[in-house]
GROMACS .gro file of C-alpha atoms in nm:
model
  324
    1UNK     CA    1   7.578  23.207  15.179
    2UNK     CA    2   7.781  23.130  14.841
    3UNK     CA    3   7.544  22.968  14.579
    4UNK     CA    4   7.717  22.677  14.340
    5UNK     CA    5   7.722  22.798  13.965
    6UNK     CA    6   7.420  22.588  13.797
    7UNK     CA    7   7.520  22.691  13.421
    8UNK     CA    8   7.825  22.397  13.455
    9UNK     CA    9   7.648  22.152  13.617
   10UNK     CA   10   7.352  22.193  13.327
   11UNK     CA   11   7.609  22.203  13.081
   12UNK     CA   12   7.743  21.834  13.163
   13UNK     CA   13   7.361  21.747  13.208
   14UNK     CA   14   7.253  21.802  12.903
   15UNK     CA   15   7.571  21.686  12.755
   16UNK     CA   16   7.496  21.350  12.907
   17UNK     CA   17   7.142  21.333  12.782
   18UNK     CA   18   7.273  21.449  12.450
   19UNK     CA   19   7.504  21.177  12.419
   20UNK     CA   20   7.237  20.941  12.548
   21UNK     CA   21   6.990  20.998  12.301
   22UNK     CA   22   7.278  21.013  12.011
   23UNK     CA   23   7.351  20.680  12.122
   24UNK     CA   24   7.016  20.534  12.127
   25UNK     CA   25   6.989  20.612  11.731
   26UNK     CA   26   7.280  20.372  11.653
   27UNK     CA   27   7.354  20.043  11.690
   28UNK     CA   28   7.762  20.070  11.781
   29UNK     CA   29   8.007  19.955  11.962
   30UNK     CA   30   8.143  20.351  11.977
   31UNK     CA   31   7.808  20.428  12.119
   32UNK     CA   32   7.803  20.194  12.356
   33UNK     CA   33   8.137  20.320  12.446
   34UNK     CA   34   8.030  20.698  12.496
   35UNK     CA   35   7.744  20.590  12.698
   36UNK     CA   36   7.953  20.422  12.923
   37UNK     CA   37   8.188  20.751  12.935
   38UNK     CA   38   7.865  20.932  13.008
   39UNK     CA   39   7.807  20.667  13.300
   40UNK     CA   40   7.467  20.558  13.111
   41UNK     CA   41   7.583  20.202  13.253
   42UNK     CA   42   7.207  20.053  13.151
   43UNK     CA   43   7.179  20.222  12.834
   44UNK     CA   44   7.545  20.099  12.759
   45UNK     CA   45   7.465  19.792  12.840
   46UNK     CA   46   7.140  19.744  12.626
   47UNK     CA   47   7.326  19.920  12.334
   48UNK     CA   48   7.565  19.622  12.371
   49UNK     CA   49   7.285  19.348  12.372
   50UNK     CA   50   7.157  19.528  12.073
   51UNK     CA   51   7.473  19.467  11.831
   52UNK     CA   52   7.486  19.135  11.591
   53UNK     CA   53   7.600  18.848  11.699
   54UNK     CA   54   7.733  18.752  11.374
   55UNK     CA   55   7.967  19.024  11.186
   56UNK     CA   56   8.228  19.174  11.453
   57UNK     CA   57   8.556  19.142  11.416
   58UNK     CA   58   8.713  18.961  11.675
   59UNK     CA   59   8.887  19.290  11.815
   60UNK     CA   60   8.503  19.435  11.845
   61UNK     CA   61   8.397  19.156  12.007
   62UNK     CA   62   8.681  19.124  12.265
   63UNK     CA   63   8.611  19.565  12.303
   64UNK     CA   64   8.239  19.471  12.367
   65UNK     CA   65   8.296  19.209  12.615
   66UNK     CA   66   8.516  19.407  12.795
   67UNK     CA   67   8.230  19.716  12.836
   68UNK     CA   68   7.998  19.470  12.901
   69UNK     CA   69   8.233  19.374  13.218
   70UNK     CA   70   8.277  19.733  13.318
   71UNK     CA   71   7.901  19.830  13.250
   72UNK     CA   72   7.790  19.478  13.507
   73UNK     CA   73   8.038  19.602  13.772
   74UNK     CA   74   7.945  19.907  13.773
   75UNK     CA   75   7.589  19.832  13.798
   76UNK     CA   76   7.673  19.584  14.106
   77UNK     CA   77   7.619  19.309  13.891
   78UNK     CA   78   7.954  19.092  13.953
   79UNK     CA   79   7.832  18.717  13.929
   80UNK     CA   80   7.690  18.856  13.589
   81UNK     CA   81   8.021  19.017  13.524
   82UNK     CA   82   8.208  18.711  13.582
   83UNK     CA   83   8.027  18.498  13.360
   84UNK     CA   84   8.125  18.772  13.044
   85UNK     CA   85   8.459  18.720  13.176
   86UNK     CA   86   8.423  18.340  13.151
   87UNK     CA   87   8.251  18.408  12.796
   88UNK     CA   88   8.538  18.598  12.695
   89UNK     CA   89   8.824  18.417  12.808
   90UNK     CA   90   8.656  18.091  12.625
   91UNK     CA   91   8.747  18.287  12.262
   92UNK     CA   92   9.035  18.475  12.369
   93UNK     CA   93   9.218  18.265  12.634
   94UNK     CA   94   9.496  18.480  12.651
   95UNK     CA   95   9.312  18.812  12.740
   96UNK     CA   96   9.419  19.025  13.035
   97UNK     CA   97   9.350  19.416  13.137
   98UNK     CA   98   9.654  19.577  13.232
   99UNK     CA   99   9.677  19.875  13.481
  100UNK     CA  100   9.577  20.157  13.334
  101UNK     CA  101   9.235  20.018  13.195
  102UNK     CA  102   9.043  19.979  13.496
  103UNK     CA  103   9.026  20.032  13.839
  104UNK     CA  104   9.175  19.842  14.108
  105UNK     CA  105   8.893  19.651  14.223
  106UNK     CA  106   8.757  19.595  13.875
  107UNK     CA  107   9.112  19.424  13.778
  108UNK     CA  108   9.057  19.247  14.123
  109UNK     CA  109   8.737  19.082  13.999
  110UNK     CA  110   8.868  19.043  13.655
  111UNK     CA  111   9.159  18.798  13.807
  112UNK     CA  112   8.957  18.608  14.009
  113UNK     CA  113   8.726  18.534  13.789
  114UNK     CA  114   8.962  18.441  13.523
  115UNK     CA  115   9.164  18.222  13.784
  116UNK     CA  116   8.769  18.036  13.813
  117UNK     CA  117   8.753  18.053  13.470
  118UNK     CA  118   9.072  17.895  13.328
  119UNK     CA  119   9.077  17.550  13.443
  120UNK     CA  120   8.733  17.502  13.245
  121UNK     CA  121   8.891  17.708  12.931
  122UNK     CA  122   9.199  17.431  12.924
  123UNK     CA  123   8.958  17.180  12.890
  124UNK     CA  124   8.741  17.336  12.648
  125UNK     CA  125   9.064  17.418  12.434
  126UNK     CA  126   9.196  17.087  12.461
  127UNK     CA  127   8.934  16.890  12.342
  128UNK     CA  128   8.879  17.132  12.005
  129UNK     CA  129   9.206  17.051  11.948
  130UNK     CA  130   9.138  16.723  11.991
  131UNK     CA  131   8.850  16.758  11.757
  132UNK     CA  132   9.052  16.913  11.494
  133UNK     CA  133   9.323  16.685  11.516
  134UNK     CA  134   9.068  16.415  11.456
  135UNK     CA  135   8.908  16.601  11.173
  136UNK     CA  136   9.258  16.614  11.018
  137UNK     CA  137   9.320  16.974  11.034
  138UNK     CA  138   9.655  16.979  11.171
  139UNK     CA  139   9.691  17.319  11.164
  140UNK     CA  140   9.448  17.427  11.331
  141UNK     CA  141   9.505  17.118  11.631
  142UNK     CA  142   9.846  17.221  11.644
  143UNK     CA  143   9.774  17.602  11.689
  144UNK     CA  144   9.542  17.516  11.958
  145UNK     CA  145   9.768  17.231  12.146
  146UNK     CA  146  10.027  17.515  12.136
  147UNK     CA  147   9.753  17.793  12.368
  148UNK     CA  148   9.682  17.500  12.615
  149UNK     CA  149  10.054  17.436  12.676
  150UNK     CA  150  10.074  17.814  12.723
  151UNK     CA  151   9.785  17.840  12.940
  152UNK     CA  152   9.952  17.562  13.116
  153UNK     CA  153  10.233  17.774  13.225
  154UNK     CA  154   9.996  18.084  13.315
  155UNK     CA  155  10.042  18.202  13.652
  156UNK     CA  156   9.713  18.290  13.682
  157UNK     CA  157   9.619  17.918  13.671
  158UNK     CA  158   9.637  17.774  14.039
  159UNK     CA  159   9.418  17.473  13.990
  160UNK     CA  160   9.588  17.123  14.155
  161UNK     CA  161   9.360  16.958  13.950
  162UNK     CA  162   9.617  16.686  13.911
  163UNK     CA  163   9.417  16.573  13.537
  164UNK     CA  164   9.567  16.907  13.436
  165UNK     CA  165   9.902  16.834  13.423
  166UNK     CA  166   9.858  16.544  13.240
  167UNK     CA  167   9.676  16.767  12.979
  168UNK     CA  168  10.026  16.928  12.920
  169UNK     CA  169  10.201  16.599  12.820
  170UNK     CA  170   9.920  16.473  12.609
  171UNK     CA  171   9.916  16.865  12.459
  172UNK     CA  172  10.260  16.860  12.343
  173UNK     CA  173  10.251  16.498  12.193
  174UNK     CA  174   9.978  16.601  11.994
  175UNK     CA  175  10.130  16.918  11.884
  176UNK     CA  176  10.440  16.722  11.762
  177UNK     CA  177  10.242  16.464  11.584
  178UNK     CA  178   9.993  16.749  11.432
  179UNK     CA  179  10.351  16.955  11.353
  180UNK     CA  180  10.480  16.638  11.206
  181UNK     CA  181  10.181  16.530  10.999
  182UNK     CA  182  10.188  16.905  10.869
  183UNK     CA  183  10.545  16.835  10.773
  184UNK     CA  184  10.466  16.512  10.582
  185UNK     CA  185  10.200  16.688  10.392
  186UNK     CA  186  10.394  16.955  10.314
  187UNK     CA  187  10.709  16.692  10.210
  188UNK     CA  188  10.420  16.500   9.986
  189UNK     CA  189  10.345  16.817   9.804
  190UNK     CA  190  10.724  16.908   9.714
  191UNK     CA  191  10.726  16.536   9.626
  192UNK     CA  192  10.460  16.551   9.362
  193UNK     CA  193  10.586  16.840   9.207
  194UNK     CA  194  10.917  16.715   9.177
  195UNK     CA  195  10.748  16.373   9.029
  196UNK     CA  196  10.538  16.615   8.777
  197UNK     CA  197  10.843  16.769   8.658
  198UNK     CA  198  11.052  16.435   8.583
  199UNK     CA  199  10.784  16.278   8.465
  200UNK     CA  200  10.743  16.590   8.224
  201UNK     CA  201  11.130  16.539   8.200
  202UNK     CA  202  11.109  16.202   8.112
  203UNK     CA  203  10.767  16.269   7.829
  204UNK     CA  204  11.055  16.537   7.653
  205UNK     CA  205  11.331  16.223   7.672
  206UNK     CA  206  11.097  15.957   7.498
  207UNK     CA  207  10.978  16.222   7.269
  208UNK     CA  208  11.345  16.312   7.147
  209UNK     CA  209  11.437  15.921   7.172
  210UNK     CA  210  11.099  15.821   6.917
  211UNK     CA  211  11.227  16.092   6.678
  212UNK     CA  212  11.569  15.961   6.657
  213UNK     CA  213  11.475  15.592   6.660
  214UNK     CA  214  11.252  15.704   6.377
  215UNK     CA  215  11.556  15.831   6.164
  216UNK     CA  216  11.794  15.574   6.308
  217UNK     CA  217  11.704  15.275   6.587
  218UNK     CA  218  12.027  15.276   6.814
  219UNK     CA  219  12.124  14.961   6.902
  220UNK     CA  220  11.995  14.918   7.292
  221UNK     CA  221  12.275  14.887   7.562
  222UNK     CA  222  12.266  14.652   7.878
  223UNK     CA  223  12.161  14.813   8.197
  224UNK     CA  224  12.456  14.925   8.387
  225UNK     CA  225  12.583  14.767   8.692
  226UNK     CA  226  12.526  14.996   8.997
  227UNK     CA  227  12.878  15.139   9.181
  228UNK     CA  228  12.832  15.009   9.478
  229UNK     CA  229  12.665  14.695   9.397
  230UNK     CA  230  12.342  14.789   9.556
  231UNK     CA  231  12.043  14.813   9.282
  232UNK     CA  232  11.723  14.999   9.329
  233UNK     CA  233  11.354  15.073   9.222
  234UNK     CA  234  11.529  15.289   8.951
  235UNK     CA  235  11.735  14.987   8.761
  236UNK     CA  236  11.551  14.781   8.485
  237UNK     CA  237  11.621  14.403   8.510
  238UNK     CA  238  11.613  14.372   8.899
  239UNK     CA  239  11.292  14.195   9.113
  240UNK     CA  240  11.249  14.402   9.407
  241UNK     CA  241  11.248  14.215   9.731
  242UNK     CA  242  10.881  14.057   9.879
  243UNK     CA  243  10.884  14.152  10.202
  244UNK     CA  244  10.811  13.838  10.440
  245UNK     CA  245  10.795  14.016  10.793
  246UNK     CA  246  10.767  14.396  10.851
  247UNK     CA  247  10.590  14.495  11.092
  248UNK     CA  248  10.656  14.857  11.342
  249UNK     CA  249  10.639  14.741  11.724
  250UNK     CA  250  10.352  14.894  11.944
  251UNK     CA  251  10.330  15.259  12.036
  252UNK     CA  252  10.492  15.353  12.360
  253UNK     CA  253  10.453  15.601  12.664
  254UNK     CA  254  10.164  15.693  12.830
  255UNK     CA  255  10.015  15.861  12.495
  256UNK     CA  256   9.723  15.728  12.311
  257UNK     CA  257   9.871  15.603  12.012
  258UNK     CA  258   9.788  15.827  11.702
  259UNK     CA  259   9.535  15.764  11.465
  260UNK     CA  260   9.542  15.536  11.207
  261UNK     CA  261   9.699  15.646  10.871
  262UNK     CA  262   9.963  15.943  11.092
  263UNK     CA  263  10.257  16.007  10.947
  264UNK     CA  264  10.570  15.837  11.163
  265UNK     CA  265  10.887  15.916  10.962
  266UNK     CA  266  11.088  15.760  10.723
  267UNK     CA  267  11.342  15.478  10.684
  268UNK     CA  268  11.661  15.357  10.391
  269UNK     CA  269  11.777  15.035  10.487
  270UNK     CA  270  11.956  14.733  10.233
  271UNK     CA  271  11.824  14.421  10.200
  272UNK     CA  272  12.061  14.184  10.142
  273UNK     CA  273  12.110  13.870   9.912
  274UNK     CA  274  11.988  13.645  10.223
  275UNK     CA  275  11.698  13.891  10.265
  276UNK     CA  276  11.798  14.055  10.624
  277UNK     CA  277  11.806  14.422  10.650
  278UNK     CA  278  12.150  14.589  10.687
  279UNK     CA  279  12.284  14.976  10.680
  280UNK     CA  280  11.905  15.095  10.811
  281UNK     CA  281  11.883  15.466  10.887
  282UNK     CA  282  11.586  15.697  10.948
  283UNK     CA  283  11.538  15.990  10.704
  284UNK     CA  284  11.262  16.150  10.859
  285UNK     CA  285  11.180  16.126  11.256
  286UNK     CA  286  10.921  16.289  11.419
  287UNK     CA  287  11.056  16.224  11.749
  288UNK     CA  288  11.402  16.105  11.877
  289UNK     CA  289  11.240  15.817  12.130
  290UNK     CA  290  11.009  15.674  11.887
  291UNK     CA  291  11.369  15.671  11.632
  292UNK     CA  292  11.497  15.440  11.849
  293UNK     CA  293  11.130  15.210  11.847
  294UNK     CA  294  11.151  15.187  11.473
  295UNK     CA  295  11.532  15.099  11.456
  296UNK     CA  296  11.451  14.787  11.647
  297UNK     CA  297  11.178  14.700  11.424
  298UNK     CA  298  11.309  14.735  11.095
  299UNK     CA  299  11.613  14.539  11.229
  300UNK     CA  300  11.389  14.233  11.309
  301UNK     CA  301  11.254  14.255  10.913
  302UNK     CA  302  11.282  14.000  10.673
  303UNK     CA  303  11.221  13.970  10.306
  304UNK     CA  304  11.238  13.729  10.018
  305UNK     CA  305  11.562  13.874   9.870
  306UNK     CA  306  11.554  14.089   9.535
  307UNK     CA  307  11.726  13.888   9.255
  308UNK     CA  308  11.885  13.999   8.853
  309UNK     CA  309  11.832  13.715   8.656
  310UNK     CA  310  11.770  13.478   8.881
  311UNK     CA  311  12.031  13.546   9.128
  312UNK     CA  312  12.024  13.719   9.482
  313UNK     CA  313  12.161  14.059   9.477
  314UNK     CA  314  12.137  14.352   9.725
  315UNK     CA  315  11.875  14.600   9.736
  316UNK     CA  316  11.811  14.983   9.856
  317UNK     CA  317  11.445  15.078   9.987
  318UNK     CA  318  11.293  15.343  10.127
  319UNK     CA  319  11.004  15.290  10.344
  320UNK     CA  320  10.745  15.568  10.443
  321UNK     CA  321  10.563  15.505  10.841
  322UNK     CA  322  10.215  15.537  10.870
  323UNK     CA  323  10.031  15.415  11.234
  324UNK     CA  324   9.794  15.162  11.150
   0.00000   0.00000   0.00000
């Protein structure tokens, strides 16, 4: 009878243990790693419980999720196992395994239970973009609109859940409002800094204007006549026109119309010396159907025409859109 050699088999023994007890003396995510290696599936698992909630990266916490799967599965412990799966996808909707990380049936159970899983994470996604779009941070509502369109298209989601693909509509109308509001802002800022530095501009031209009037008034020169015969907000002399009716029709489609105060483009029409609007154009769209909504409005405008000492004359505005 051939006896087995017992120095090996010790060997990886008290390797095992060693790595055990190492493990048990620190709080890691490696060591819950090597005791997981070591098949120490419980002590892996309470090493895991044992790290703070508050202070992992999100790359740590995705890693400790995932051994937290592995450790469950191992243990027989798949409803358990799911539910970590659930946890996981709700921060990292995106997150697969790929081949060569686990085992066949462990990626089995990993799909399945992310198939379970994703209909609830759309939701969940969709209304904290909802949220943020509400709390006005449209970056954040248009970064998240954006992963529920793209969970949307996942093939791992076979729900029929009809409310679903209604999600994707509503998803992508918000994104483009959020996008567009983002825009504005953006457009606002340049504004302003552009305003700062005329105004700055203009400061320098009255201060080099009061010197030489001090030395020498110049005689003051009539405003000039504009080229095309169309004044502005820019020429002295002119009454801008009152405006009598202007008013945006009501927001169409099946979307909720946006909150009050959003951002809907820009538009440069004339109003002429009878006070109808002529030559309108938008400047800034945030979508090409709701263009043609606001072309029909401003055409239906009216105004008390803008007059130059006393008489009617045409007039160039520019009027920013915000929902009411």
């Amino acid at each position: 009878m051939r006896l087995r050699p017992v120095a090996p088999i010790v060997a990886l023994t008290l390797l095992c243990a060693g790595i055990a007890l190492q493990a048990r003396t620190q709080g890691t995510l490696e060591s819950a790693v090597n005791l997981y290696a070591a098949a120490a599936y419980d002590d892996a698992l309470a090493m895991l419980d044992r790290l703070p909630a508050e202070g992992l990266d999100p790359a740590a916490r995705v890693s400790a999720d995932h051994y937290r799967m592995l450790c469950l599965l191992a243990l027989g412990r798949t409803d358990e196992a799911e539910r970590v799966v659930a946890s996981l996808l709700a921060v990292h909707p995106t997150y697969r395994i790929s081949d060569d990380d686990a085992s066949p049936r462990v990626r089995k159970v990993f799909l399945d239970a992310r198939r379970r899983a994703l209909p609830g994470v759309v939701r969940q996604r969709y209304e904290q973009a909802r949220k943020l779009y509400a709390e006005r941070d449209y970056a954040g509502a248009a970064t998240d609109f954006a992963v529920v369109r793209t969970l949307l298209a996942d093939s791992d989601l076979t729900a029929t859940d009809a409310r679903l693909a209604d999600l994707g509509q509503l998803a992508a109308g918000f994104e483009d409002l959020s996008r567009a509001a983002i825009a504005a802002a953006e457009a606002r800022a340049i504004e302003a800094r552009a305003a700062a530095e005329s105004a700055e501009k203009a400061r320098e031209v009255e201060r080099a204007e009061a010197a030489r009037a001090a030395a020498a008034p110049p005689v003051p020169a009539p405003p000039p006549e504009p080229v095309d015969g169309i004044y502005g907000a820019g020429d002295r002399g002119v009454v801008p026109p009152v405006a009598i009716r202007q008013e945006l029709r009501r927001w169409p489609g099946p979307m909720p119309p946006p909150m009050a105060g959003t951002p809907l483009g820009e538009v440069r029409f004339v109003v002429d010396e009878s006070g109808a609007v002529i030559d309108a154009a938008v400047v800034v769209s945030i979508s090409g159907f709701y263009d043609m909504v606001v072309m029909e409005s401003v055409k239906m405008w009216r105004y008390q025409p803008a007059t130059k000492a006393g008489r009617p004359v045409k007039f160039r505005r520019v009027v920013a859109l915000l929902s009411r």
